[in-house]
XYZ file of N, CA and C in Angstrom:
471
model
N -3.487 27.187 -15.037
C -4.496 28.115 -14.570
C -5.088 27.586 -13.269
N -5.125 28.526 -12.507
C -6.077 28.082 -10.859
C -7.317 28.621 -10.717
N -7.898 27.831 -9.606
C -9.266 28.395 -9.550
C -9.558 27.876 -8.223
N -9.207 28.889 -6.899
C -9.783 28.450 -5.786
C -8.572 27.352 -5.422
N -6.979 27.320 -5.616
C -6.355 26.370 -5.470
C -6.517 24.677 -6.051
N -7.226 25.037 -7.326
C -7.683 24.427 -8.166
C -6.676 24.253 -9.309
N -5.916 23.083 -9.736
C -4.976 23.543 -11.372
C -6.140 22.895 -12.627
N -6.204 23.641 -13.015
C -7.385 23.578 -14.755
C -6.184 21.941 -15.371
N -6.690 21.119 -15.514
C -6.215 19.911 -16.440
C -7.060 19.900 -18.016
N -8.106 20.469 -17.530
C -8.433 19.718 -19.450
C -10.319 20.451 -19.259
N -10.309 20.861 -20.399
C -11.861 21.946 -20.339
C -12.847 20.719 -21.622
N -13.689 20.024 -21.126
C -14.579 19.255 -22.126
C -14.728 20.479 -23.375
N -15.425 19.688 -24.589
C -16.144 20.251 -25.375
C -17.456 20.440 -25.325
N -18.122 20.030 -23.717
C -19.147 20.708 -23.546
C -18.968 22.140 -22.449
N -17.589 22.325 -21.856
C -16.962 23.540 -21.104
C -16.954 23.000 -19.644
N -17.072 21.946 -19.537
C -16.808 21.347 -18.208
C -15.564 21.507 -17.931
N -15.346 22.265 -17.157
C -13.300 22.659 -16.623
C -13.638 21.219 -15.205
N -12.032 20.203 -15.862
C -11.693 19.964 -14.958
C -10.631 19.868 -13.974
N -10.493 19.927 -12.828
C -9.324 20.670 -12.269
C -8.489 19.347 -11.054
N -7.405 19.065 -10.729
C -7.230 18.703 -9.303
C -6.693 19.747 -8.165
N -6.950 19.443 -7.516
C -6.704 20.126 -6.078
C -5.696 19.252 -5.191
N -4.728 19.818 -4.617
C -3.959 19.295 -3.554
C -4.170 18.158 -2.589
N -4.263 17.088 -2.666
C -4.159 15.920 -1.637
C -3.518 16.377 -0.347
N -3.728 14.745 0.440
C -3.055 14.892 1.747
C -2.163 13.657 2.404
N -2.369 12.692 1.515
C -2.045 11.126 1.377
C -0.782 10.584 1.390
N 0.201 11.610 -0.108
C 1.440 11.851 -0.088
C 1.984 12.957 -0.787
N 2.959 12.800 -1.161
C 3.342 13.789 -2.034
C 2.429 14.781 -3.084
N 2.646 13.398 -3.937
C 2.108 14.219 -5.289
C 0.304 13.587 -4.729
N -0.074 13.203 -3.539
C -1.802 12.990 -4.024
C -2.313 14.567 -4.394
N -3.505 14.330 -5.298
C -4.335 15.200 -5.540
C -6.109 14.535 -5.268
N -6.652 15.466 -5.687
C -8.558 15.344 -5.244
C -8.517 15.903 -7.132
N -9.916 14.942 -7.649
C -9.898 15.030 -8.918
C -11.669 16.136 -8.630
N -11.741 17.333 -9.400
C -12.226 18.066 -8.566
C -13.272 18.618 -10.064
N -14.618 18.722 -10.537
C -14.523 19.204 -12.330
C -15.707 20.393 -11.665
N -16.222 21.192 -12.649
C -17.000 22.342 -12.451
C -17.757 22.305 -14.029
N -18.930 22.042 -14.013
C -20.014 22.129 -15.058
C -20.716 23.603 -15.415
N -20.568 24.203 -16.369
C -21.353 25.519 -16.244
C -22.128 25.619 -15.571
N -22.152 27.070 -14.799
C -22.844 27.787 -14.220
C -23.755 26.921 -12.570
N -22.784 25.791 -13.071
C -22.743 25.211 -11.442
C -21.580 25.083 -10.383
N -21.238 24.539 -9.494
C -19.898 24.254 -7.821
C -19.010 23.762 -8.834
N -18.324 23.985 -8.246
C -17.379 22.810 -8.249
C -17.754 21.556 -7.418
N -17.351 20.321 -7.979
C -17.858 18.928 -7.426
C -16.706 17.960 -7.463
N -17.073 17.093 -6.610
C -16.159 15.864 -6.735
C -16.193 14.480 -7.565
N -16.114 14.290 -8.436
C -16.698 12.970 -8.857
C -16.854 11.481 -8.154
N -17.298 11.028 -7.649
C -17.358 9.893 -7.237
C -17.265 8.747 -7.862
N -16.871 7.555 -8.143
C -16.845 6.510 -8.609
C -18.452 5.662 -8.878
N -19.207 6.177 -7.843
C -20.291 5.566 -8.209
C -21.323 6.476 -9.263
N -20.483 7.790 -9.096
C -21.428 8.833 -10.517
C -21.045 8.122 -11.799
N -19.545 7.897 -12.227
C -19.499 7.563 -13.233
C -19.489 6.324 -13.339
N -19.703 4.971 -12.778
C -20.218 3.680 -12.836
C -21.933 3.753 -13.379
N -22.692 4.428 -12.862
C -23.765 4.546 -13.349
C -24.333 5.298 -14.800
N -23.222 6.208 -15.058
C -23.239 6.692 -16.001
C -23.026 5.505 -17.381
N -22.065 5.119 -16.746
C -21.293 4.032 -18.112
C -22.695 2.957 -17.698
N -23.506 2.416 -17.009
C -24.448 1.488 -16.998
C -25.452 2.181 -17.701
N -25.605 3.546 -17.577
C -26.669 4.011 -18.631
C -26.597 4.253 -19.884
N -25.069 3.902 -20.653
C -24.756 4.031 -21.545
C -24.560 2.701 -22.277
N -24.311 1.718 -21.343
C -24.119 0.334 -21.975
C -25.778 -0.440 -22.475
N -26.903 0.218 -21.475
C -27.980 0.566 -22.347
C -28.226 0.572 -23.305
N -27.740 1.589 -23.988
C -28.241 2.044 -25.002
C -27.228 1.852 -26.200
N -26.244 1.356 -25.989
C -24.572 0.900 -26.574
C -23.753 0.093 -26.134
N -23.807 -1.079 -26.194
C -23.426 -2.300 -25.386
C -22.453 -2.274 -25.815
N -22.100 -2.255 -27.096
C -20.703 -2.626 -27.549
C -19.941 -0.944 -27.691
N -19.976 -0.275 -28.102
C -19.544 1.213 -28.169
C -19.140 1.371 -25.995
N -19.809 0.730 -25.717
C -19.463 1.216 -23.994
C -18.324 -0.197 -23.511
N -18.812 -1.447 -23.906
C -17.678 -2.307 -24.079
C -16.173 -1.645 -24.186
N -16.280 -1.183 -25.693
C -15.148 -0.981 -26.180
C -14.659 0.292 -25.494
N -14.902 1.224 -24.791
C -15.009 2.298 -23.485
C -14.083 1.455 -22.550
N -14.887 0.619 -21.862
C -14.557 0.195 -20.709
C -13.463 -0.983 -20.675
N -13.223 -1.383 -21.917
C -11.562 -2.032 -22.383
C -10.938 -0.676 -22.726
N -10.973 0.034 -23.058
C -10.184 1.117 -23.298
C -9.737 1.581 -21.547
N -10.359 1.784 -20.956
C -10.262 2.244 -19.465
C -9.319 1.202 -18.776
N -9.440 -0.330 -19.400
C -8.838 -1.095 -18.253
C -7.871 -1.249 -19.040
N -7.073 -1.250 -20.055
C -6.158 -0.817 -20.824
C -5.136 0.587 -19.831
N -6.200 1.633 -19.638
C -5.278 2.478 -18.763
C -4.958 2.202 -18.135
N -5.492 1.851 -16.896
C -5.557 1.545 -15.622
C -4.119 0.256 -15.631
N -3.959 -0.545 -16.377
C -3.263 -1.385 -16.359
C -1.634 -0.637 -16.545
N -1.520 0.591 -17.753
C -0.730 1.226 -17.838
C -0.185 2.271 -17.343
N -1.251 2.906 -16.647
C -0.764 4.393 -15.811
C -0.226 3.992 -15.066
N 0.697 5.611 -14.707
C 1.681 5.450 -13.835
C 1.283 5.994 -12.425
N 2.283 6.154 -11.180
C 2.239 6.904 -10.661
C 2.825 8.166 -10.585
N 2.118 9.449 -10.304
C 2.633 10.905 -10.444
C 3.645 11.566 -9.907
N 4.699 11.706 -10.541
C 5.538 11.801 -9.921
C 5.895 13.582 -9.654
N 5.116 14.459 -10.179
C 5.098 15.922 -10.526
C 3.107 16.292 -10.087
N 3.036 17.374 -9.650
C 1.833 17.851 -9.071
C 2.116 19.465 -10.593
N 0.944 19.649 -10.451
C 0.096 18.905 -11.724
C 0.045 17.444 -12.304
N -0.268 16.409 -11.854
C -0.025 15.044 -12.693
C -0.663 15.490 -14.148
N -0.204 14.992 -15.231
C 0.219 14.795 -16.718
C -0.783 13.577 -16.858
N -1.919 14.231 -17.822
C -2.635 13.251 -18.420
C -1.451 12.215 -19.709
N -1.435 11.053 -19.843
C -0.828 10.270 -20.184
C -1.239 9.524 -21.671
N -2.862 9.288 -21.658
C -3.528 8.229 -22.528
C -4.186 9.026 -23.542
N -4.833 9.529 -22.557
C -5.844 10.702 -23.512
C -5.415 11.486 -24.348
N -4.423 12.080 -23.740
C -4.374 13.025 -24.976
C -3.276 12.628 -26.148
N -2.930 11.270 -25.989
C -2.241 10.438 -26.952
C -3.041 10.024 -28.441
N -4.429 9.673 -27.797
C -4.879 8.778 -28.265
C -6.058 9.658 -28.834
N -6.781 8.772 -30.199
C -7.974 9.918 -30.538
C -9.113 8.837 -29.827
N -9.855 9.206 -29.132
C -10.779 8.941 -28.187
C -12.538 9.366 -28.939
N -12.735 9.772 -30.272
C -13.616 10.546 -30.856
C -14.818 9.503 -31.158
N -13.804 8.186 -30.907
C -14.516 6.669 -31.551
C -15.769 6.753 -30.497
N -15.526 7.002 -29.217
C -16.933 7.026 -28.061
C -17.781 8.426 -28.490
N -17.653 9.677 -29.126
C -18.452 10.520 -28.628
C -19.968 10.134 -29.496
N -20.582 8.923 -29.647
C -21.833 9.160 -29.796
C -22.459 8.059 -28.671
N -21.585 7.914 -27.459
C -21.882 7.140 -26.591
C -22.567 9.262 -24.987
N -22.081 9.953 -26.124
C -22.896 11.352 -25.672
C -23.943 11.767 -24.975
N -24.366 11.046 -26.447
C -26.027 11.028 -26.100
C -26.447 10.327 -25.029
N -25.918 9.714 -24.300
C -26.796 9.033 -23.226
C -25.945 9.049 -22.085
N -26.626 9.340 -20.762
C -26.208 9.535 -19.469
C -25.682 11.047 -19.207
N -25.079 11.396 -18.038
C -25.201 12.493 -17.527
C -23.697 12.959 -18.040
N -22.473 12.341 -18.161
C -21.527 12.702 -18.740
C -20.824 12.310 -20.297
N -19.879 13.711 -20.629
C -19.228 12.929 -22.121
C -18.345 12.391 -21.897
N -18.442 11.635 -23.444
C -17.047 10.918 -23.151
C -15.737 11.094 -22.647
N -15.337 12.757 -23.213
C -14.153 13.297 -22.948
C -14.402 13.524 -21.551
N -15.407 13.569 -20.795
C -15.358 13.901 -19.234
C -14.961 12.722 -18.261
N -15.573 11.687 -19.038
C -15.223 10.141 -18.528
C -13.675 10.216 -18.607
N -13.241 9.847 -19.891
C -11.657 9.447 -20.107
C -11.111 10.342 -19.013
N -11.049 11.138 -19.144
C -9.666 12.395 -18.468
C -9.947 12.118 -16.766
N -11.714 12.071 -16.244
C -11.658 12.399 -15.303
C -11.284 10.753 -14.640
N -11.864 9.566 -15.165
C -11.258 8.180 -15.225
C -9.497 8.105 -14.838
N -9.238 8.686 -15.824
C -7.870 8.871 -15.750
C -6.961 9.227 -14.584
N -7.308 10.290 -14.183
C -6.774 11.331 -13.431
C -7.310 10.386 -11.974
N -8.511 9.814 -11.621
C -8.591 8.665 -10.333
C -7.581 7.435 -10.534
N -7.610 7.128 -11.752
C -6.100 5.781 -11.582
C -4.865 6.246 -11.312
N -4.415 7.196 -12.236
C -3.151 7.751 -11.404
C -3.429 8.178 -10.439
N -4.409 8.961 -9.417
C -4.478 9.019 -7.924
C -4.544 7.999 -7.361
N -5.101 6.896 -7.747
C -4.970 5.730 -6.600
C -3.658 5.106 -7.022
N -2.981 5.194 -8.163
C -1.408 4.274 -8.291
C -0.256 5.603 -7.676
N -0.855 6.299 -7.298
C 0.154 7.136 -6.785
C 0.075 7.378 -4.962
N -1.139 7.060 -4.729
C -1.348 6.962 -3.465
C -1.435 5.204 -2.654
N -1.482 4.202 -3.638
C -1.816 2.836 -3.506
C -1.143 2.345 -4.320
N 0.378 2.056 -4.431
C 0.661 1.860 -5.830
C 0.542 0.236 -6.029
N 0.360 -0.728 -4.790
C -0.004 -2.284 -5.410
C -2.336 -2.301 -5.482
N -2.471 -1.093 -5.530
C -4.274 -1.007 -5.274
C -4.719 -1.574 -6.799
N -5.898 -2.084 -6.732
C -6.557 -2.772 -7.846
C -7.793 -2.267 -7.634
N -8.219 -1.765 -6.369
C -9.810 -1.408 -6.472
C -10.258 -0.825 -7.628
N -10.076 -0.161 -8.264
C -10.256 0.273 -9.794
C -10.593 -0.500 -10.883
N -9.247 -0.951 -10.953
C -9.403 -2.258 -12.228
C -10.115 -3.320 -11.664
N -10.468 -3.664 -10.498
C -11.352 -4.963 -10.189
C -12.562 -4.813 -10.698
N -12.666 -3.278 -10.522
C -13.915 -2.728 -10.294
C -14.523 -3.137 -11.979
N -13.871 -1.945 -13.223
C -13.347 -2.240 -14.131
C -14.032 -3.564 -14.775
N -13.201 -4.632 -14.592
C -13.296 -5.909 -14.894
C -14.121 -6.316 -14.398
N -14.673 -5.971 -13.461
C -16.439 -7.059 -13.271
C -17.333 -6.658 -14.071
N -17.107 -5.072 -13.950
C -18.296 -4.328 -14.855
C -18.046 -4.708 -16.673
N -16.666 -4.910 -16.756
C -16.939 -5.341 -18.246
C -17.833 -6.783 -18.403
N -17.534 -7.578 -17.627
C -18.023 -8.893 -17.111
C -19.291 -9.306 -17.453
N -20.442 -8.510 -17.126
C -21.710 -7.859 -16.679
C -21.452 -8.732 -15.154
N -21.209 -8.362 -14.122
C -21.579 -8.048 -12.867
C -22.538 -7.587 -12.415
N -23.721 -8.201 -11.817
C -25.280 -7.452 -11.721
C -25.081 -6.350 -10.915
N -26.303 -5.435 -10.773
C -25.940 -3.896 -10.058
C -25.623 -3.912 -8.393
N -26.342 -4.794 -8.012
C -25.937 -4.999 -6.832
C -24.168 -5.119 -5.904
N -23.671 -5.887 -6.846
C -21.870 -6.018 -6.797
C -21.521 -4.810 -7.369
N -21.923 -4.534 -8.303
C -21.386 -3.000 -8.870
C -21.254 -1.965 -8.087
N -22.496 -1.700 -7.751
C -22.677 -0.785 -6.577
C -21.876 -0.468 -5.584
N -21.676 -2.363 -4.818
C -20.599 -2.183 -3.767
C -19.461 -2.021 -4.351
N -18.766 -2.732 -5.383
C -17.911 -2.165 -5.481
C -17.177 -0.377 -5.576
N -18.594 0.295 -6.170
C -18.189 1.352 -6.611
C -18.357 2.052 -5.272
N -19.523 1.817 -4.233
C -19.180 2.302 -3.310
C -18.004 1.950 -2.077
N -17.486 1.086 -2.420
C -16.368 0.537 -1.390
C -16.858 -0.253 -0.102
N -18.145 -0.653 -0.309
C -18.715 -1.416 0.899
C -18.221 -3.441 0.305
């Protein structure tokens, strides 16, 4: 399904459609692109959902732990895309249900994390395929890395 040259990948169970859009990088790049009811379409940034998972490790240290080994688990395994639509790989393998009371806290769900998480590692192993910025990233934050390094990392400074 399209939307605005948009392909629909995966609709949350709160109705968050999220979609990629056509890259420019290489081949198969795409832009990981989601739309929240009755709001834009948006881009996710790395530093939206870094802060998200810090507001969740809050309130669930170990439930967001076990999140964020789950993530660097992907990241270690995804591939690069070799087909546009890229093919979620992990997620929808796996039952992922173990995080949804990590819900309740911060601005996204879990299922919005995983898929949309997802869908940036295979864009950067498909556009960067020796890149680690991700998983470095990843691994400090499991670490506890204070916010300051976090930050940069997530912003790329």
């Amino acid at each position: 399904m399209t939307d605005n040259n948009n392909e629909l990948i995966f609709t949350t169970k709160r109705g968050v459609k999220i979609y990629v859009a056509p890259g420019k990088k290489s081949q198969y790049d795409f832009r990981v692109r989601y739309r929240e009811p009755g709001r834009r379409t948006r881009t996710p940034k790395h530093i939206h959902w870094v802060i998200d998972l810090v507001i969740k490790r809050e309130h669930d240290s170990d439930l967001t732990n076990e999140l964020l080994d789950f993530l660097i688990d992907v990241v270690n395994k995804v591939n690069p895309s070799t087909e546009y639509p890229p093919k979620l790989k992990f997620f929808s393998k796996v039952d992922t249900s173990r995080f949804d009371p990590l819900d309740r806290y911060g601005e996204y769900s879990s299922d919005f994390l995983l898929v949309t998480i997802e869908l940036i590692m295979i864009q950067e192993k498909t556009n960067y395929p020796k890149g680690t910025l991700n998983l470095k990233m990843l691994e400090a934050f499991r670490k506890g890395v204070d916010i300051f390094d976090l930050v940069s990392r997530a912003t790329f400074r």
